[in-house]
Short mmCIF file of C-alpha atoms and ligand atoms in Angstrom, two decimals:
data_model
loop_
_atom_site.label_atom_id
_atom_site.label_comp_id
_atom_site.label_asym_id
_atom_site.label_seq_id
_atom_site.Cartn_x
_atom_site.Cartn_y
_atom_site.Cartn_z
CA MET W 3 -31.92 -5.96 -34.96
CA LYS W 4 -29.21 -3.43 -34.26
CA LEU W 5 -26.78 -3.53 -31.37
CA ARG W 6 -27.42 -0.94 -28.65
CA ASP W 7 -26.18 2.50 -29.82
CA ASP W 8 -23.75 2.88 -26.92
CA LEU W 9 -22.06 -0.38 -27.94
CA ASP W 10 -21.80 0.43 -31.64
CA ASP W 11 -18.03 0.58 -31.73
CA LEU W 12 -17.46 -2.28 -29.31
CA GLU W 13 -14.66 -4.49 -30.47
CA GLY W 14 -14.48 -8.08 -29.30
CA TYR W 15 -11.61 -9.22 -27.11
CA HIS W 16 -10.23 -12.41 -28.48
CA SER W 17 -7.12 -14.15 -29.53
CA PRO W 18 -7.30 -16.43 -32.56
CA GLN W 19 -7.71 -20.10 -31.63
CA VAL W 20 -5.70 -21.48 -34.53
CA ASP W 21 -4.24 -24.92 -34.72
CA VAL W 22 -0.54 -24.65 -33.93
CA ALA W 23 2.12 -26.82 -32.34
CA VAL W 24 3.03 -24.26 -29.67
CA ARG W 25 0.15 -22.23 -28.23
CA LEU W 26 1.40 -19.49 -25.92
CA ASN W 27 -1.25 -16.81 -26.40
CA THR W 28 -3.87 -17.02 -23.63
CA ASN W 29 -1.91 -17.47 -20.38
CA GLU W 30 -3.34 -20.92 -19.71
CA SER W 31 -1.40 -23.44 -17.68
CA PRO W 32 0.68 -25.69 -19.94
CA TYR W 33 0.04 -28.59 -17.54
CA PRO W 34 -3.20 -30.51 -17.07
CA PRO W 35 -4.73 -30.83 -13.59
CA PRO W 36 -3.78 -33.98 -11.59
CA ASP W 37 -5.20 -37.34 -12.72
CA ALA W 38 -6.41 -37.93 -9.16
CA TRP W 39 -8.60 -34.81 -9.44
CA ARG W 40 -10.07 -36.02 -12.73
CA GLU W 41 -10.88 -39.41 -11.19
CA ALA W 42 -12.45 -37.87 -8.09
CA LEU W 43 -14.59 -35.63 -10.31
CA LEU W 44 -15.73 -38.54 -12.51
CA GLU W 45 -16.62 -40.50 -9.38
CA GLU W 46 -18.68 -37.63 -8.04
CA LEU W 47 -20.48 -37.15 -11.37
CA LYS W 48 -21.68 -40.78 -11.23
CA SER W 49 -24.03 -39.99 -8.38
CA LEU W 50 -24.79 -36.34 -9.12
CA PRO W 51 -28.57 -35.70 -9.06
CA PHE W 52 -28.80 -34.17 -12.55
CA GLN W 53 -32.61 -33.85 -12.31
CA ARG W 54 -32.22 -31.25 -9.55
CA TYR W 55 -31.03 -27.66 -9.71
CA PRO W 56 -27.58 -27.16 -8.19
CA ASP W 57 -26.99 -25.68 -4.73
CA ARG W 58 -27.93 -22.10 -5.48
CA ALA W 59 -25.55 -20.61 -2.95
CA ALA W 60 -22.70 -23.00 -3.90
CA ASP W 61 -22.16 -23.39 -0.16
CA GLU W 62 -19.59 -26.17 -0.09
CA LEU W 63 -17.49 -24.59 -2.82
CA ARG W 64 -17.53 -21.23 -1.07
CA ARG W 65 -16.61 -22.83 2.22
CA ALA W 66 -13.66 -24.61 0.59
CA ILE W 67 -12.45 -21.44 -1.16
CA GLY W 68 -12.89 -19.51 2.09
CA GLN W 69 -10.73 -22.05 3.93
CA LEU W 70 -8.02 -21.57 1.36
CA HIS W 71 -7.88 -17.87 2.23
CA GLY W 72 -8.78 -18.01 5.92
CA VAL W 73 -12.20 -16.38 5.52
CA GLY W 74 -15.79 -17.60 5.92
CA PRO W 75 -18.11 -18.63 3.02
CA GLU W 76 -20.03 -15.36 3.43
CA GLN W 77 -16.90 -13.57 2.20
CA VAL W 78 -16.70 -15.58 -1.04
CA LEU W 79 -18.71 -15.53 -4.25
CA ALA W 80 -18.10 -17.94 -7.13
CA ALA W 81 -19.02 -17.41 -10.78
CA ASN W 82 -18.39 -18.66 -14.33
CA GLY W 83 -14.84 -17.41 -14.69
CA SER W 84 -13.47 -14.22 -13.20
CA ASN W 85 -14.88 -12.36 -16.19
CA GLU W 86 -18.35 -13.13 -14.86
CA VAL W 87 -17.26 -11.91 -11.43
CA ILE W 88 -16.19 -8.62 -13.04
CA GLN W 89 -19.51 -8.41 -14.89
CA ALA W 90 -21.44 -8.99 -11.66
CA LEU W 91 -19.40 -6.28 -9.91
CA CYS W 92 -20.23 -3.81 -12.68
CA LEU W 93 -23.92 -4.75 -12.60
CA ALA W 94 -24.04 -4.33 -8.83
CA PHE W 95 -22.00 -1.16 -8.39
CA GLY W 96 -21.71 0.43 -11.84
CA GLY W 97 -24.48 1.36 -14.28
CA PRO W 98 -25.67 4.81 -15.36
CA GLY W 99 -23.95 7.68 -13.54
CA ARG W 100 -21.51 5.37 -11.75
CA PRO W 101 -18.30 5.16 -13.80
CA ALA W 102 -15.48 2.67 -13.50
CA ALA W 103 -11.80 3.72 -13.64
CA VAL W 104 -9.03 1.77 -15.35
CA PHE W 105 -5.32 2.57 -15.68
CA LYS W 106 -3.84 1.62 -19.03
CA PRO W 107 -2.25 -0.47 -20.25
CA THR W 108 -4.21 -3.08 -18.35
CA TYR W 109 -6.58 -6.01 -18.87
CA LEU W 110 -8.86 -4.80 -21.66
CA MET W 111 -11.87 -6.75 -20.41
CA HIS W 112 -12.29 -4.49 -17.37
CA ALA W 113 -13.32 -1.61 -19.65
CA HIS W 114 -15.08 -3.89 -22.14
CA ILE W 115 -17.29 -5.59 -19.55
CA ALA W 116 -18.01 -2.29 -17.82
CA ARG W 117 -19.31 -0.78 -21.05
CA ILE W 118 -21.50 -3.80 -21.78
CA THR W 119 -23.15 -3.31 -18.40
CA GLY W 120 -23.85 0.36 -19.19
CA THR W 121 -21.03 1.54 -16.93
CA ALA W 122 -19.05 4.50 -18.32
CA VAL W 123 -15.29 4.00 -18.30
CA VAL W 124 -12.82 6.67 -17.25
CA GLU W 125 -9.21 6.07 -18.13
CA GLY W 126 -5.90 7.02 -16.62
CA GLU W 127 -2.39 6.21 -17.80
CA ARG W 128 0.26 4.15 -16.06
CA ASP W 129 3.75 5.68 -15.94
CA ALA W 130 6.47 5.28 -18.58
CA ASP W 131 7.44 1.86 -17.14
CA PHE W 132 3.76 0.85 -16.96
CA ALA W 133 3.70 1.01 -13.15
CA LEU W 134 0.70 2.55 -11.41
CA ASP W 135 1.24 6.31 -11.13
CA MET W 136 -0.34 7.54 -7.88
CA ALA W 137 -0.50 11.18 -8.99
CA GLU W 138 -2.45 10.08 -12.07
CA VAL W 139 -4.71 7.83 -9.97
CA GLU W 140 -5.42 10.74 -7.66
CA ARG W 141 -6.15 13.04 -10.59
CA VAL W 142 -8.62 10.60 -12.20
CA VAL W 143 -10.33 9.60 -8.97
CA LYS W 144 -10.76 13.19 -7.76
CA ALA W 145 -12.04 14.40 -11.13
CA GLU W 146 -14.34 11.50 -11.96
CA GLN W 147 -15.33 10.03 -8.58
CA PRO W 148 -15.51 6.49 -9.98
CA ALA W 149 -17.85 4.01 -8.32
CA ILE W 150 -15.38 1.24 -9.18
CA THR W 151 -11.59 1.41 -9.60
CA PHE W 152 -9.98 -1.57 -11.28
CA LEU W 153 -6.42 -2.54 -10.40
CA CYS W 154 -4.71 -5.66 -11.67
CA SER W 155 -1.92 -7.39 -9.78
CA PRO W 156 0.09 -8.75 -11.49
CA ASN W 157 -1.14 -6.61 -14.32
CA ASN W 158 -2.00 -8.11 -17.70
CA PRO W 159 -0.32 -7.66 -20.19
CA THR W 160 2.67 -6.07 -18.44
CA GLY W 161 3.18 -8.78 -15.80
CA MET W 162 4.02 -6.36 -12.99
CA PRO W 163 2.37 -6.38 -9.56
CA GLU W 164 0.84 -3.10 -8.42
CA PRO W 165 3.43 -1.23 -6.28
CA GLU W 166 3.60 -1.91 -2.57
CA GLY W 167 1.16 0.29 -0.66
CA ALA W 168 -0.72 1.31 -3.84
CA ILE W 169 -3.98 -0.35 -2.87
CA GLU W 170 -4.14 1.39 0.52
CA ARG W 171 -3.41 4.70 -1.19
CA VAL W 172 -6.19 4.21 -3.73
CA LEU W 173 -8.55 3.27 -0.88
CA SER W 174 -7.55 6.41 1.00
CA LEU W 175 -8.96 8.51 -1.86
CA GLY W 176 -12.35 7.32 -0.65
CA SER W 177 -14.12 6.85 -3.97
CA GLY W 178 -16.22 3.71 -4.31
CA LEU W 179 -15.12 0.13 -4.61
CA VAL W 180 -11.51 -0.91 -5.30
CA VAL W 181 -11.34 -4.15 -7.29
CA VAL W 182 -7.99 -5.93 -7.42
CA ASP W 183 -7.90 -8.51 -10.20
CA GLU W 184 -5.50 -11.24 -9.08
CA ALA W 185 -6.02 -13.71 -11.92
CA TYR W 186 -2.26 -14.36 -11.68
CA GLY W 187 -2.09 -13.90 -7.90
CA GLN W 188 -0.24 -17.12 -7.09
CA PHE W 189 2.73 -16.01 -9.16
CA SER W 190 3.04 -12.75 -7.29
CA PRO W 191 4.99 -11.89 -4.12
CA ARG W 192 1.94 -10.24 -2.49
CA SER W 193 -1.84 -10.47 -2.44
CA ALA W 194 -4.45 -7.90 -1.45
CA ILE W 195 -6.56 -10.62 0.16
CA GLU W 196 -4.85 -9.99 3.51
CA GLN W 197 -5.97 -6.37 3.37
CA ILE W 198 -9.67 -7.22 3.11
CA ALA W 199 -11.63 -6.06 6.16
CA ALA W 200 -15.22 -5.32 7.14
CA GLY W 201 -16.14 -1.77 6.25
CA LYS W 202 -13.32 -1.41 3.72
CA PRO W 203 -14.48 -1.20 0.07
CA LEU W 204 -11.88 -3.65 -1.25
CA VAL W 205 -12.49 -6.91 -3.13
CA VAL W 206 -10.13 -9.35 -4.84
CA VAL W 207 -10.92 -11.38 -7.97
CA ARG W 208 -9.30 -14.78 -8.54
CA THR W 209 -9.66 -17.58 -11.10
CA PHE W 210 -9.26 -21.33 -11.52
CA SER W 211 -8.29 -20.74 -15.18
CA LYS W 212 -4.54 -20.25 -14.74
CA THR W 213 -2.69 -21.78 -11.80
CA TRP W 214 -5.39 -24.39 -11.12
CA SER W 215 -5.11 -25.60 -14.75
CA MET W 216 -8.87 -25.42 -15.22
CA ALA W 217 -9.50 -22.85 -17.96
CA ALA W 218 -12.03 -25.24 -19.56
CA ALA W 219 -14.15 -25.30 -16.40
CA ARG W 220 -14.83 -21.52 -16.37
CA LEU W 221 -14.67 -20.87 -12.65
CA GLY W 222 -13.62 -17.72 -10.85
CA TYR W 223 -14.39 -16.08 -7.53
CA LEU W 224 -14.49 -12.93 -5.47
CA VAL W 225 -13.23 -12.44 -1.91
CA GLY W 226 -14.43 -9.42 0.04
CA PRO W 227 -16.41 -8.09 2.99
CA ALA W 228 -19.69 -10.01 3.54
CA ASP W 229 -21.98 -7.05 2.78
CA ILE W 230 -20.31 -6.43 -0.59
CA ILE W 231 -20.53 -10.13 -1.41
CA SER W 232 -24.29 -10.20 -0.72
CA ALA W 233 -24.81 -7.10 -2.86
CA VAL W 234 -23.06 -8.81 -5.78
CA GLU W 235 -25.05 -11.99 -5.19
CA ALA W 236 -28.23 -10.03 -5.79
CA VAL W 237 -27.40 -9.47 -9.49
CA LEU W 238 -26.47 -13.06 -10.33
CA LEU W 239 -28.96 -15.27 -12.15
CA PRO W 240 -30.54 -18.04 -10.09
CA TYR W 241 -28.50 -21.26 -10.22
CA HIS W 242 -25.85 -19.60 -12.36
CA LEU W 243 -23.16 -22.02 -11.23
CA ASP W 244 -23.83 -25.59 -12.38
CA ALA W 245 -23.34 -28.59 -10.10
CA MET W 246 -20.50 -30.10 -12.16
CA LYS W 247 -18.50 -26.91 -11.88
CA GLN W 248 -19.14 -26.61 -8.16
CA ALA W 249 -17.82 -30.15 -7.70
CA ALA W 250 -14.85 -29.52 -9.99
CA GLY W 251 -13.79 -26.47 -8.00
CA ARG W 252 -14.34 -27.99 -4.59
CA LEU W 253 -12.32 -31.10 -5.49
CA ALA W 254 -9.53 -29.08 -7.12
CA LEU W 255 -8.75 -27.40 -3.82
CA ARG W 256 -7.66 -30.77 -2.42
CA TYR W 257 -4.69 -30.60 -4.79
CA LYS W 258 -3.20 -27.33 -3.63
CA ALA W 259 0.30 -28.77 -3.22
CA GLU W 260 0.23 -29.95 -6.85
CA MET W 261 -0.91 -26.48 -7.94
CA GLU W 262 1.94 -24.87 -6.04
CA ALA W 263 4.43 -27.28 -7.60
CA ARG W 264 3.17 -26.30 -11.07
CA VAL W 265 3.52 -22.62 -10.18
CA ALA W 266 7.11 -23.20 -9.01
CA THR W 267 7.96 -24.97 -12.29
CA ILE W 268 6.42 -22.16 -14.33
CA VAL W 269 8.34 -19.53 -12.33
CA GLU W 270 11.56 -21.41 -13.05
CA GLU W 271 10.70 -21.60 -16.74
CA ARG W 272 9.84 -17.90 -16.72
CA GLY W 273 13.39 -17.25 -15.54
CA ARG W 274 14.77 -19.34 -18.38
CA LEU W 275 12.55 -17.58 -20.90
CA THR W 276 13.61 -14.17 -19.57
CA ALA W 277 17.27 -15.17 -19.84
CA GLY W 278 16.70 -16.39 -23.42
CA LEU W 279 14.94 -13.17 -24.37
CA SER W 280 17.75 -11.09 -22.87
CA GLU W 281 20.09 -12.50 -25.52
CA LEU W 282 17.85 -11.27 -28.33
CA PRO W 283 17.19 -7.76 -29.67
CA VAL W 284 13.97 -7.29 -27.69
CA ASP W 285 12.90 -5.11 -24.76
CA THR W 286 11.13 -6.96 -21.96
CA TRP W 287 9.21 -6.00 -18.85
CA PRO W 288 9.89 -7.79 -15.55
CA SER W 289 7.09 -10.32 -14.96
CA ALA W 290 5.55 -11.64 -11.76
CA ALA W 291 3.05 -13.70 -13.76
CA ASN W 292 3.04 -16.62 -16.21
CA PHE W 293 3.67 -14.47 -19.27
CA ILE W 294 6.21 -11.95 -20.50
CA LEU W 295 5.60 -8.78 -22.49
CA PHE W 296 8.32 -8.02 -25.03
CA ARG W 297 8.97 -5.65 -27.91
CA PRO W 298 11.27 -6.59 -30.78
CA ARG W 299 13.74 -3.75 -31.35
CA THR W 300 14.75 -4.51 -34.91
CA LYS W 301 11.51 -5.72 -36.51
CA ASP W 302 7.88 -4.74 -36.58
CA GLY W 303 5.75 -6.52 -33.94
CA ASP W 304 3.02 -7.58 -36.38
CA LYS W 305 5.62 -9.09 -38.74
CA VAL W 306 7.31 -10.97 -35.90
CA TRP W 307 3.92 -12.30 -34.77
CA GLU W 308 3.18 -13.57 -38.28
CA ALA W 309 6.63 -15.08 -38.72
CA LEU W 310 6.26 -16.94 -35.41
CA LEU W 311 2.87 -18.22 -36.54
CA GLU W 312 4.45 -19.50 -39.77
CA ARG W 313 6.73 -21.52 -37.47
CA SER W 314 3.65 -22.85 -35.63
CA VAL W 315 4.24 -20.70 -32.55
CA LEU W 316 1.28 -18.59 -31.45
CA VAL W 317 1.80 -15.66 -29.04
CA ARG W 318 -0.48 -12.73 -28.21
CA ASN W 319 -0.25 -9.80 -30.56
CA CYS W 320 -0.60 -6.63 -28.45
CA ALA W 321 0.89 -4.42 -31.17
CA SER W 322 -2.36 -2.49 -31.70
CA TRP W 323 -3.15 -1.99 -28.01
CA PRO W 324 -2.79 1.54 -26.65
CA ARG W 325 0.85 2.36 -25.79
CA LEU W 326 1.99 -1.15 -26.68
CA ASP W 327 2.93 -0.60 -30.32
CA GLY W 328 5.06 -3.42 -31.54
CA CYS W 329 4.60 -5.50 -28.37
CA LEU W 330 3.95 -9.20 -28.11
CA ARG W 331 3.09 -11.26 -25.05
CA VAL W 332 4.27 -14.82 -24.60
CA THR W 333 2.76 -17.24 -22.08
CA VAL W 334 5.24 -19.40 -20.18
CA GLY W 335 4.75 -22.94 -21.50
CA THR W 336 6.46 -26.26 -20.90
CA ALA W 337 10.26 -26.39 -21.24
CA GLU W 338 9.86 -27.82 -24.77
CA GLU W 339 7.37 -25.13 -25.79
CA ASN W 340 9.60 -22.38 -24.42
CA ASP W 341 12.59 -23.77 -26.29
CA ALA W 342 10.53 -23.95 -29.48
CA PHE W 343 9.42 -20.34 -29.00
CA LEU W 344 12.96 -19.09 -28.31
CA SER W 345 14.47 -20.85 -31.28
CA ALA W 346 11.69 -19.62 -33.60
CA LEU W 347 12.14 -16.06 -32.31
CA ARG W 348 15.92 -16.30 -32.69
CA GLU W 349 15.40 -17.32 -36.31
CA VAL W 350 12.82 -14.58 -36.97
CA LEU W 351 15.02 -11.86 -35.50
CA ALA W 352 18.26 -13.07 -37.08
N1 PMP L 22 -8.41 -11.16 -15.30
C1 PMP L 22 -7.26 -11.15 -15.95
C2 PMP L 22 -6.23 -10.15 -15.56
C3 PMP L 22 -7.01 -12.07 -16.98
O1 PMP L 22 -5.85 -12.02 -17.65
C4 PMP L 22 -8.00 -13.01 -17.31
C5 PMP L 22 -7.81 -14.03 -18.39
N2 PMP L 22 -7.18 -13.64 -19.53
C6 PMP L 22 -9.20 -12.97 -16.61
C7 PMP L 22 -9.37 -12.05 -15.60
C8 PMP L 22 -10.35 -13.85 -16.97
O2 PMP L 22 -10.18 -15.13 -16.56
P1 PMP L 22 -11.35 -16.17 -16.45
O3 PMP L 22 -12.62 -15.53 -16.90
O4 PMP L 22 -10.92 -17.31 -17.28
O5 PMP L 22 -11.40 -16.52 -14.99
#
């Protein structure tokens, strides 16, 4: 069997999962979730009725997520990672004749997932500093009338939040749904969740994979107006969210203070990493996330990536991504991991 013609040239999005001492390539949390959460989850699993399908609407989980953001459960939809949320959005609002817009460089999966769902992708460019360029957004939106416009705040892989006021300006162009991917939202000074309102085509995507230290659980969610949430619900498979995951997410939210403490530690470490990088011959971009994009000035990005790997340090190689020639992206790890990364990089660039 042959892959669909329109997906012929589809390249996978993945980072090698090689065995290394210092793994700083996928923006996971370097810290595990609290032991108390693990115990509460194990306790709950003991009496979970495995013979029954899970709560199809994931009511309790949605209620708990809604409480976190001061909205009702009807304004929340949970799925298997935020990637599945993005897929559901494309299935619901994209498809033939309803393109999605992305502004590069940005999270490659927005375009990738859109194409898999049969949604055409129209592309615009960010400005020279990789900030959202409103003139370019206006040009693309007016010319292409996208059904979906993806923004990412903080943006991956650049680490920068979308500029203040940008979301309202995109909304004012009046073309379709504006999706703000806030996978790294807790690291950022502002969130678009406060701007969500009935009748406004704005939704925000979040994940448990990063700040909640639960990448293994594959849980993400969408916050938005109730009518948009029910439209997205219509394209999800029945019982798509298993009972273990629903419990894991619901219980995790009891440990918000611990999550915030981890975020604070990572932000501090990000500062240390930035300071360390500033002493080396690399260009960096200011980050409001748990990773830093950098470009070695004196050596080829691919070579630096390989030399780091030889020293058992794995970072993300973005060198072949559009407009990111020679760039690498490092996830903020534990203090020890960050030290190991900095000393390996110092050696490689010496
Ligand atoms: N959005 C962005 C911007 C990301 O960087 C990631 C993870 N790399 C995701 C979404 C997907 O996260 P998950 O599916 O684990 O929730």
